[in-house]
Amino acid sequence: MTGADLHFQLITSAVLIAATTFVHGVFVAAAAAVFRATTQQARGSIRFFRDSIVLVLLVSWLMAAHSIEIWMWALTFLHFDLFDTLETALYFSASSYTTLGFGDVLLPEGWRLLAGATAANGFLLFGLSAAFLFDAARQLHLGGSRN
């Protein structure tokens, strides 16, 4: 691998990480705004169902963000002709982004740094999602009273 190849991979990774983080930030900020505007006091079974629905919607919303981010990586892999089919690019993107990394599909030599960047990106954004959901659950006072 030449220095230019290394630099190109690093720049590509940095741009994609910035772009996916921006997308995720927009989704989290939108979810937070809606969450703040709609969370009101409720009691009994109404509270249980409302809180359950809120969590399902938040998780679905965040998974939509992760799906878009996986597609962003996959389309980049296709743009550089690193895979022959969209399915293979999506499969590799998803397995890397989720840090599963089965190893049955690999990037060509000279492009392998993108796999690590994809995994680091997914790891951090899943962490951001988990932190957001934890805070949402805390604000809903799941498992406890509102004192």
mmCIF file with all atom_site columns, C-alpha atoms in Angstrom:
data_model
loop_
_atom_site.group_PDB
_atom_site.id
_atom_site.type_symbol
_atom_site.label_atom_id
_atom_site.label_alt_id
_atom_site.label_comp_id
_atom_site.label_asym_id
_atom_site.label_entity_id
_atom_site.label_seq_id
_atom_site.pdbx_PDB_ins_code
_atom_site.Cartn_x
_atom_site.Cartn_y
_atom_site.Cartn_z
_atom_site.occupancy
_atom_site.B_iso_or_equiv
_atom_site.pdbx_formal_charge
_atom_site.auth_seq_id
_atom_site.auth_comp_id
_atom_site.auth_asym_id
_atom_site.auth_atom_id
_atom_site.pdbx_PDB_model_num
ATOM 1   C CA . MET A 1 1   ? 0.000   0.000   0.000  1.00 0.00 ? 1   MET A CA 1
ATOM 2   C CA . THR A 1 2   ? 1.327   3.406   -0.896 1.00 0.00 ? 2   THR A CA 1
ATOM 3   C CA . GLY A 1 3   ? 1.119   6.504   1.256  1.00 0.00 ? 3   GLY A CA 1
ATOM 4   C CA . ALA A 1 4   ? -1.546  7.947   -1.038 1.00 0.00 ? 4   ALA A CA 1
ATOM 5   C CA . ASP A 1 5   ? -3.704  4.837   -0.585 1.00 0.00 ? 5   ASP A CA 1
ATOM 6   C CA . LEU A 1 6   ? -3.348  5.094   3.168  1.00 0.00 ? 6   LEU A CA 1
ATOM 7   C CA . HIS A 1 7   ? -4.205  8.786   3.153  1.00 0.00 ? 7   HIS A CA 1
ATOM 8   C CA . PHE A 1 8   ? -7.156  8.217   0.845  1.00 0.00 ? 8   PHE A CA 1
ATOM 9   C CA . GLN A 1 9   ? -8.544  5.532   3.177  1.00 0.00 ? 9   GLN A CA 1
ATOM 10  C CA . LEU A 1 10  ? -8.079  7.783   6.198  1.00 0.00 ? 10  LEU A CA 1
ATOM 11  C CA . ILE A 1 11  ? -9.787  10.718  4.491  1.00 0.00 ? 11  ILE A CA 1
ATOM 12  C CA . THR A 1 12  ? -12.622 8.499   3.242  1.00 0.00 ? 12  THR A CA 1
ATOM 13  C CA . SER A 1 13  ? -13.068 7.085   6.743  1.00 0.00 ? 13  SER A CA 1
ATOM 14  C CA . ALA A 1 14  ? -13.025 10.523  8.353  1.00 0.00 ? 14  ALA A CA 1
ATOM 15  C CA . VAL A 1 15  ? -15.607 11.888  5.903  1.00 0.00 ? 15  VAL A CA 1
ATOM 16  C CA . LEU A 1 16  ? -17.927 8.909   6.389  1.00 0.00 ? 16  LEU A CA 1
ATOM 17  C CA . ILE A 1 17  ? -17.571 8.978   10.159 1.00 0.00 ? 17  ILE A CA 1
ATOM 18  C CA . ALA A 1 18  ? -18.366 12.700  10.186 1.00 0.00 ? 18  ALA A CA 1
ATOM 19  C CA . ALA A 1 19  ? -21.341 12.222  7.847  1.00 0.00 ? 19  ALA A CA 1
ATOM 20  C CA . THR A 1 20  ? -22.809 9.275   9.765  1.00 0.00 ? 20  THR A CA 1
ATOM 21  C CA . THR A 1 21  ? -22.294 11.053  13.079 1.00 0.00 ? 21  THR A CA 1
ATOM 22  C CA . PHE A 1 22  ? -24.132 14.078  11.679 1.00 0.00 ? 22  PHE A CA 1
ATOM 23  C CA . VAL A 1 23  ? -27.020 11.862  10.544 1.00 0.00 ? 23  VAL A CA 1
ATOM 24  C CA . HIS A 1 24  ? -27.126 10.201  13.946 1.00 0.00 ? 24  HIS A CA 1
ATOM 25  C CA . GLY A 1 25  ? -26.997 13.562  15.695 1.00 0.00 ? 25  GLY A CA 1
ATOM 26  C CA . VAL A 1 26  ? -29.975 14.787  13.682 1.00 0.00 ? 26  VAL A CA 1
ATOM 27  C CA . PHE A 1 27  ? -31.964 11.664  14.580 1.00 0.00 ? 27  PHE A CA 1
ATOM 28  C CA . VAL A 1 28  ? -31.073 11.893  18.277 1.00 0.00 ? 28  VAL A CA 1
ATOM 29  C CA . ALA A 1 29  ? -31.808 15.631  18.420 1.00 0.00 ? 29  ALA A CA 1
ATOM 30  C CA . ALA A 1 30  ? -35.170 15.128  16.701 1.00 0.00 ? 30  ALA A CA 1
ATOM 31  C CA . ALA A 1 31  ? -36.062 12.273  19.048 1.00 0.00 ? 31  ALA A CA 1
ATOM 32  C CA . ALA A 1 32  ? -35.043 14.341  22.070 1.00 0.00 ? 32  ALA A CA 1
ATOM 33  C CA . ALA A 1 33  ? -37.157 17.291  20.929 1.00 0.00 ? 33  ALA A CA 1
ATOM 34  C CA . VAL A 1 34  ? -40.238 15.118  20.417 1.00 0.00 ? 34  VAL A CA 1
ATOM 35  C CA . PHE A 1 35  ? -39.567 13.273  23.667 1.00 0.00 ? 35  PHE A CA 1
ATOM 36  C CA . ARG A 1 36  ? -39.362 16.537  25.637 1.00 0.00 ? 36  ARG A CA 1
ATOM 37  C CA . ALA A 1 37  ? -42.525 17.879  24.023 1.00 0.00 ? 37  ALA A CA 1
ATOM 38  C CA . THR A 1 38  ? -44.647 14.781  24.589 1.00 0.00 ? 38  THR A CA 1
ATOM 39  C CA . THR A 1 39  ? -43.547 13.391  27.949 1.00 0.00 ? 39  THR A CA 1
ATOM 40  C CA . GLN A 1 40  ? -46.143 14.308  30.526 1.00 0.00 ? 40  GLN A CA 1
ATOM 41  C CA . GLN A 1 41  ? -47.225 12.899  33.862 1.00 0.00 ? 41  GLN A CA 1
ATOM 42  C CA . ALA A 1 42  ? -49.280 9.706   33.641 1.00 0.00 ? 42  ALA A CA 1
ATOM 43  C CA . ARG A 1 43  ? -50.278 7.054   36.172 1.00 0.00 ? 43  ARG A CA 1
ATOM 44  C CA . GLY A 1 44  ? -51.186 3.395   36.275 1.00 0.00 ? 44  GLY A CA 1
ATOM 45  C CA . SER A 1 45  ? -51.721 1.332   33.152 1.00 0.00 ? 45  SER A CA 1
ATOM 46  C CA . ILE A 1 46  ? -51.805 4.442   30.960 1.00 0.00 ? 46  ILE A CA 1
ATOM 47  C CA . ARG A 1 47  ? -48.248 5.249   32.066 1.00 0.00 ? 47  ARG A CA 1
ATOM 48  C CA . PHE A 1 48  ? -47.121 1.661   31.436 1.00 0.00 ? 48  PHE A CA 1
ATOM 49  C CA . PHE A 1 49  ? -48.467 1.585   27.884 1.00 0.00 ? 49  PHE A CA 1
ATOM 50  C CA . ARG A 1 50  ? -47.352 5.134   27.096 1.00 0.00 ? 50  ARG A CA 1
ATOM 51  C CA . ASP A 1 51  ? -43.807 4.420   28.318 1.00 0.00 ? 51  ASP A CA 1
ATOM 52  C CA . SER A 1 52  ? -43.686 1.115   26.428 1.00 0.00 ? 52  SER A CA 1
ATOM 53  C CA . ILE A 1 53  ? -44.827 2.778   23.208 1.00 0.00 ? 53  ILE A CA 1
ATOM 54  C CA . VAL A 1 54  ? -42.332 5.631   23.685 1.00 0.00 ? 54  VAL A CA 1
ATOM 55  C CA . LEU A 1 55  ? -39.449 3.176   24.064 1.00 0.00 ? 55  LEU A CA 1
ATOM 56  C CA . VAL A 1 56  ? -40.520 1.126   21.031 1.00 0.00 ? 56  VAL A CA 1
ATOM 57  C CA . LEU A 1 57  ? -40.741 4.294   18.929 1.00 0.00 ? 57  LEU A CA 1
ATOM 58  C CA . LEU A 1 58  ? -37.374 5.574   20.154 1.00 0.00 ? 58  LEU A CA 1
ATOM 59  C CA . VAL A 1 59  ? -35.655 2.264   19.411 1.00 0.00 ? 59  VAL A CA 1
ATOM 60  C CA . SER A 1 60  ? -37.297 2.082   15.969 1.00 0.00 ? 60  SER A CA 1
ATOM 61  C CA . TRP A 1 61  ? -36.244 5.660   15.210 1.00 0.00 ? 61  TRP A CA 1
ATOM 62  C CA . LEU A 1 62  ? -32.649 5.002   16.256 1.00 0.00 ? 62  LEU A CA 1
ATOM 63  C CA . MET A 1 63  ? -32.550 1.755   14.256 1.00 0.00 ? 63  MET A CA 1
ATOM 64  C CA . ALA A 1 64  ? -33.671 3.760   11.220 1.00 0.00 ? 64  ALA A CA 1
ATOM 65  C CA . ALA A 1 65  ? -30.673 6.026   11.772 1.00 0.00 ? 65  ALA A CA 1
ATOM 66  C CA . HIS A 1 66  ? -28.331 3.029   12.044 1.00 0.00 ? 66  HIS A CA 1
ATOM 67  C CA . SER A 1 67  ? -29.832 1.564   8.859  1.00 0.00 ? 67  SER A CA 1
ATOM 68  C CA . ILE A 1 68  ? -29.166 4.783   6.950  1.00 0.00 ? 68  ILE A CA 1
ATOM 69  C CA . GLU A 1 69  ? -25.598 4.827   8.259  1.00 0.00 ? 69  GLU A CA 1
ATOM 70  C CA . ILE A 1 70  ? -25.023 1.207   7.208  1.00 0.00 ? 70  ILE A CA 1
ATOM 71  C CA . TRP A 1 71  ? -26.347 2.104   3.749  1.00 0.00 ? 71  TRP A CA 1
ATOM 72  C CA . MET A 1 72  ? -23.946 5.063   3.603  1.00 0.00 ? 72  MET A CA 1
ATOM 73  C CA . TRP A 1 73  ? -20.985 2.734   4.147  1.00 0.00 ? 73  TRP A CA 1
ATOM 74  C CA . ALA A 1 74  ? -22.368 0.152   1.698  1.00 0.00 ? 74  ALA A CA 1
ATOM 75  C CA . LEU A 1 75  ? -22.891 2.731   -1.037 1.00 0.00 ? 75  LEU A CA 1
ATOM 76  C CA . THR A 1 76  ? -19.349 3.990   -0.510 1.00 0.00 ? 76  THR A CA 1
ATOM 77  C CA . PHE A 1 77  ? -18.020 0.433   -0.903 1.00 0.00 ? 77  PHE A CA 1
ATOM 78  C CA . LEU A 1 78  ? -20.012 0.123   -4.130 1.00 0.00 ? 78  LEU A CA 1
ATOM 79  C CA . HIS A 1 79  ? -18.841 3.532   -5.361 1.00 0.00 ? 79  HIS A CA 1
ATOM 80  C CA . PHE A 1 80  ? -15.215 2.357   -5.125 1.00 0.00 ? 80  PHE A CA 1
ATOM 81  C CA . ASP A 1 81  ? -16.106 -1.012  -6.734 1.00 0.00 ? 81  ASP A CA 1
ATOM 82  C CA . LEU A 1 82  ? -15.037 -2.929  -3.642 1.00 0.00 ? 82  LEU A CA 1
ATOM 83  C CA . PHE A 1 83  ? -17.941 -5.389  -3.974 1.00 0.00 ? 83  PHE A CA 1
ATOM 84  C CA . ASP A 1 84  ? -19.826 -6.759  -6.968 1.00 0.00 ? 84  ASP A CA 1
ATOM 85  C CA . THR A 1 85  ? -23.361 -6.532  -5.580 1.00 0.00 ? 85  THR A CA 1
ATOM 86  C CA . LEU A 1 86  ? -25.399 -4.271  -3.337 1.00 0.00 ? 86  LEU A CA 1
ATOM 87  C CA . GLU A 1 87  ? -26.301 -7.261  -1.159 1.00 0.00 ? 87  GLU A CA 1
ATOM 88  C CA . THR A 1 88  ? -22.634 -8.074  -0.524 1.00 0.00 ? 88  THR A CA 1
ATOM 89  C CA . ALA A 1 89  ? -21.810 -4.437  0.227  1.00 0.00 ? 89  ALA A CA 1
ATOM 90  C CA . LEU A 1 90  ? -24.753 -4.170  2.642  1.00 0.00 ? 90  LEU A CA 1
ATOM 91  C CA . TYR A 1 91  ? -23.879 -7.478  4.283  1.00 0.00 ? 91  TYR A CA 1
ATOM 92  C CA . PHE A 1 92  ? -20.255 -6.440  4.820  1.00 0.00 ? 92  PHE A CA 1
ATOM 93  C CA . SER A 1 93  ? -21.269 -2.970  5.946  1.00 0.00 ? 93  SER A CA 1
ATOM 94  C CA . ALA A 1 94  ? -23.779 -4.298  8.477  1.00 0.00 ? 94  ALA A CA 1
ATOM 95  C CA . SER A 1 95  ? -21.493 -7.003  9.840  1.00 0.00 ? 95  SER A CA 1
ATOM 96  C CA . SER A 1 96  ? -18.634 -4.514  10.228 1.00 0.00 ? 96  SER A CA 1
ATOM 97  C CA . TYR A 1 97  ? -20.780 -1.655  11.579 1.00 0.00 ? 97  TYR A CA 1
ATOM 98  C CA . THR A 1 98  ? -22.266 -3.929  14.238 1.00 0.00 ? 98  THR A CA 1
ATOM 99  C CA . THR A 1 99  ? -18.744 -5.224  15.004 1.00 0.00 ? 99  THR A CA 1
ATOM 100 C CA . LEU A 1 100 ? -19.773 -8.834  14.280 1.00 0.00 ? 100 LEU A CA 1
ATOM 101 C CA . GLY A 1 101 ? -17.226 -9.125  11.483 1.00 0.00 ? 101 GLY A CA 1
ATOM 102 C CA . PHE A 1 102 ? -17.916 -12.705 10.436 1.00 0.00 ? 102 PHE A CA 1
ATOM 103 C CA . GLY A 1 103 ? -14.910 -12.713 8.101  1.00 0.00 ? 103 GLY A CA 1
ATOM 104 C CA . ASP A 1 104 ? -16.634 -14.552 5.253  1.00 0.00 ? 104 ASP A CA 1
ATOM 105 C CA . VAL A 1 105 ? -16.628 -11.365 3.144  1.00 0.00 ? 105 VAL A CA 1
ATOM 106 C CA . LEU A 1 106 ? -13.571 -9.117  3.205  1.00 0.00 ? 106 LEU A CA 1
ATOM 107 C CA . LEU A 1 107 ? -12.497 -5.856  1.632  1.00 0.00 ? 107 LEU A CA 1
ATOM 108 C CA . PRO A 1 108 ? -9.776  -6.137  -0.996 1.00 0.00 ? 108 PRO A CA 1
ATOM 109 C CA . GLU A 1 109 ? -6.203  -5.675  0.146  1.00 0.00 ? 109 GLU A CA 1
ATOM 110 C CA . GLY A 1 110 ? -5.388  -1.990  0.097  1.00 0.00 ? 110 GLY A CA 1
ATOM 111 C CA . TRP A 1 111 ? -8.834  -1.050  1.429  1.00 0.00 ? 111 TRP A CA 1
ATOM 112 C CA . ARG A 1 112 ? -8.903  -2.967  4.693  1.00 0.00 ? 112 ARG A CA 1
ATOM 113 C CA . LEU A 1 113 ? -8.585  0.095   6.932  1.00 0.00 ? 113 LEU A CA 1
ATOM 114 C CA . LEU A 1 114 ? -12.170 0.974   6.005  1.00 0.00 ? 114 LEU A CA 1
ATOM 115 C CA . ALA A 1 115 ? -13.373 -2.165  7.814  1.00 0.00 ? 115 ALA A CA 1
ATOM 116 C CA . GLY A 1 116 ? -11.907 -0.979  11.107 1.00 0.00 ? 116 GLY A CA 1
ATOM 117 C CA . ALA A 1 117 ? -13.290 2.508   10.580 1.00 0.00 ? 117 ALA A CA 1
ATOM 118 C CA . THR A 1 118 ? -16.737 1.060   9.889  1.00 0.00 ? 118 THR A CA 1
ATOM 119 C CA . ALA A 1 119 ? -16.596 -0.973  13.101 1.00 0.00 ? 119 ALA A CA 1
ATOM 120 C CA . ALA A 1 120 ? -15.346 1.947   15.208 1.00 0.00 ? 120 ALA A CA 1
ATOM 121 C CA . ASN A 1 121 ? -18.054 4.160   13.748 1.00 0.00 ? 121 ASN A CA 1
ATOM 122 C CA . GLY A 1 122 ? -20.824 1.688   14.516 1.00 0.00 ? 122 GLY A CA 1
ATOM 123 C CA . PHE A 1 123 ? -19.479 0.989   17.996 1.00 0.00 ? 123 PHE A CA 1
ATOM 124 C CA . LEU A 1 124 ? -19.512 4.686   18.880 1.00 0.00 ? 124 LEU A CA 1
ATOM 125 C CA . LEU A 1 125 ? -22.928 5.398   17.366 1.00 0.00 ? 125 LEU A CA 1
ATOM 126 C CA . PHE A 1 126 ? -24.516 2.373   19.047 1.00 0.00 ? 126 PHE A CA 1
ATOM 127 C CA . GLY A 1 127 ? -23.007 3.708   22.270 1.00 0.00 ? 127 GLY A CA 1
ATOM 128 C CA . LEU A 1 128 ? -24.612 7.080   21.622 1.00 0.00 ? 128 LEU A CA 1
ATOM 129 C CA . SER A 1 129 ? -27.954 5.356   21.006 1.00 0.00 ? 129 SER A CA 1
ATOM 130 C CA . ALA A 1 130 ? -27.607 3.348   24.208 1.00 0.00 ? 130 ALA A CA 1
ATOM 131 C CA . ALA A 1 131 ? -26.792 6.476   26.219 1.00 0.00 ? 131 ALA A CA 1
ATOM 132 C CA . PHE A 1 132 ? -29.802 8.272   24.746 1.00 0.00 ? 132 PHE A CA 1
ATOM 133 C CA . LEU A 1 133 ? -32.127 5.344   25.517 1.00 0.00 ? 133 LEU A CA 1
ATOM 134 C CA . PHE A 1 134 ? -30.723 5.085   29.041 1.00 0.00 ? 134 PHE A CA 1
ATOM 135 C CA . ASP A 1 135 ? -31.447 8.773   29.613 1.00 0.00 ? 135 ASP A CA 1
ATOM 136 C CA . ALA A 1 136 ? -34.937 8.424   28.129 1.00 0.00 ? 136 ALA A CA 1
ATOM 137 C CA . ALA A 1 137 ? -35.656 5.469   30.431 1.00 0.00 ? 137 ALA A CA 1
ATOM 138 C CA . ARG A 1 138 ? -34.349 7.500   33.374 1.00 0.00 ? 138 ARG A CA 1
ATOM 139 C CA . GLN A 1 139 ? -36.641 10.399  32.493 1.00 0.00 ? 139 GLN A CA 1
ATOM 140 C CA . LEU A 1 140 ? -39.589 8.003   32.234 1.00 0.00 ? 140 LEU A CA 1
ATOM 141 C CA . HIS A 1 141 ? -38.590 6.681   35.677 1.00 0.00 ? 141 HIS A CA 1
ATOM 142 C CA . LEU A 1 142 ? -38.891 3.100   34.505 1.00 0.00 ? 142 LEU A CA 1
ATOM 143 C CA . GLY A 1 143 ? -38.998 0.761   37.470 1.00 0.00 ? 143 GLY A CA 1
ATOM 144 C CA . GLY A 1 144 ? -39.453 3.554   39.978 1.00 0.00 ? 144 GLY A CA 1
ATOM 145 C CA . SER A 1 145 ? -41.722 6.321   41.134 1.00 0.00 ? 145 SER A CA 1
ATOM 146 C CA . ARG A 1 146 ? -41.695 9.953   40.033 1.00 0.00 ? 146 ARG A CA 1
ATOM 147 C CA . ASN A 1 147 ? -40.435 11.730  43.125 1.00 0.00 ? 147 ASN A CA 1
#
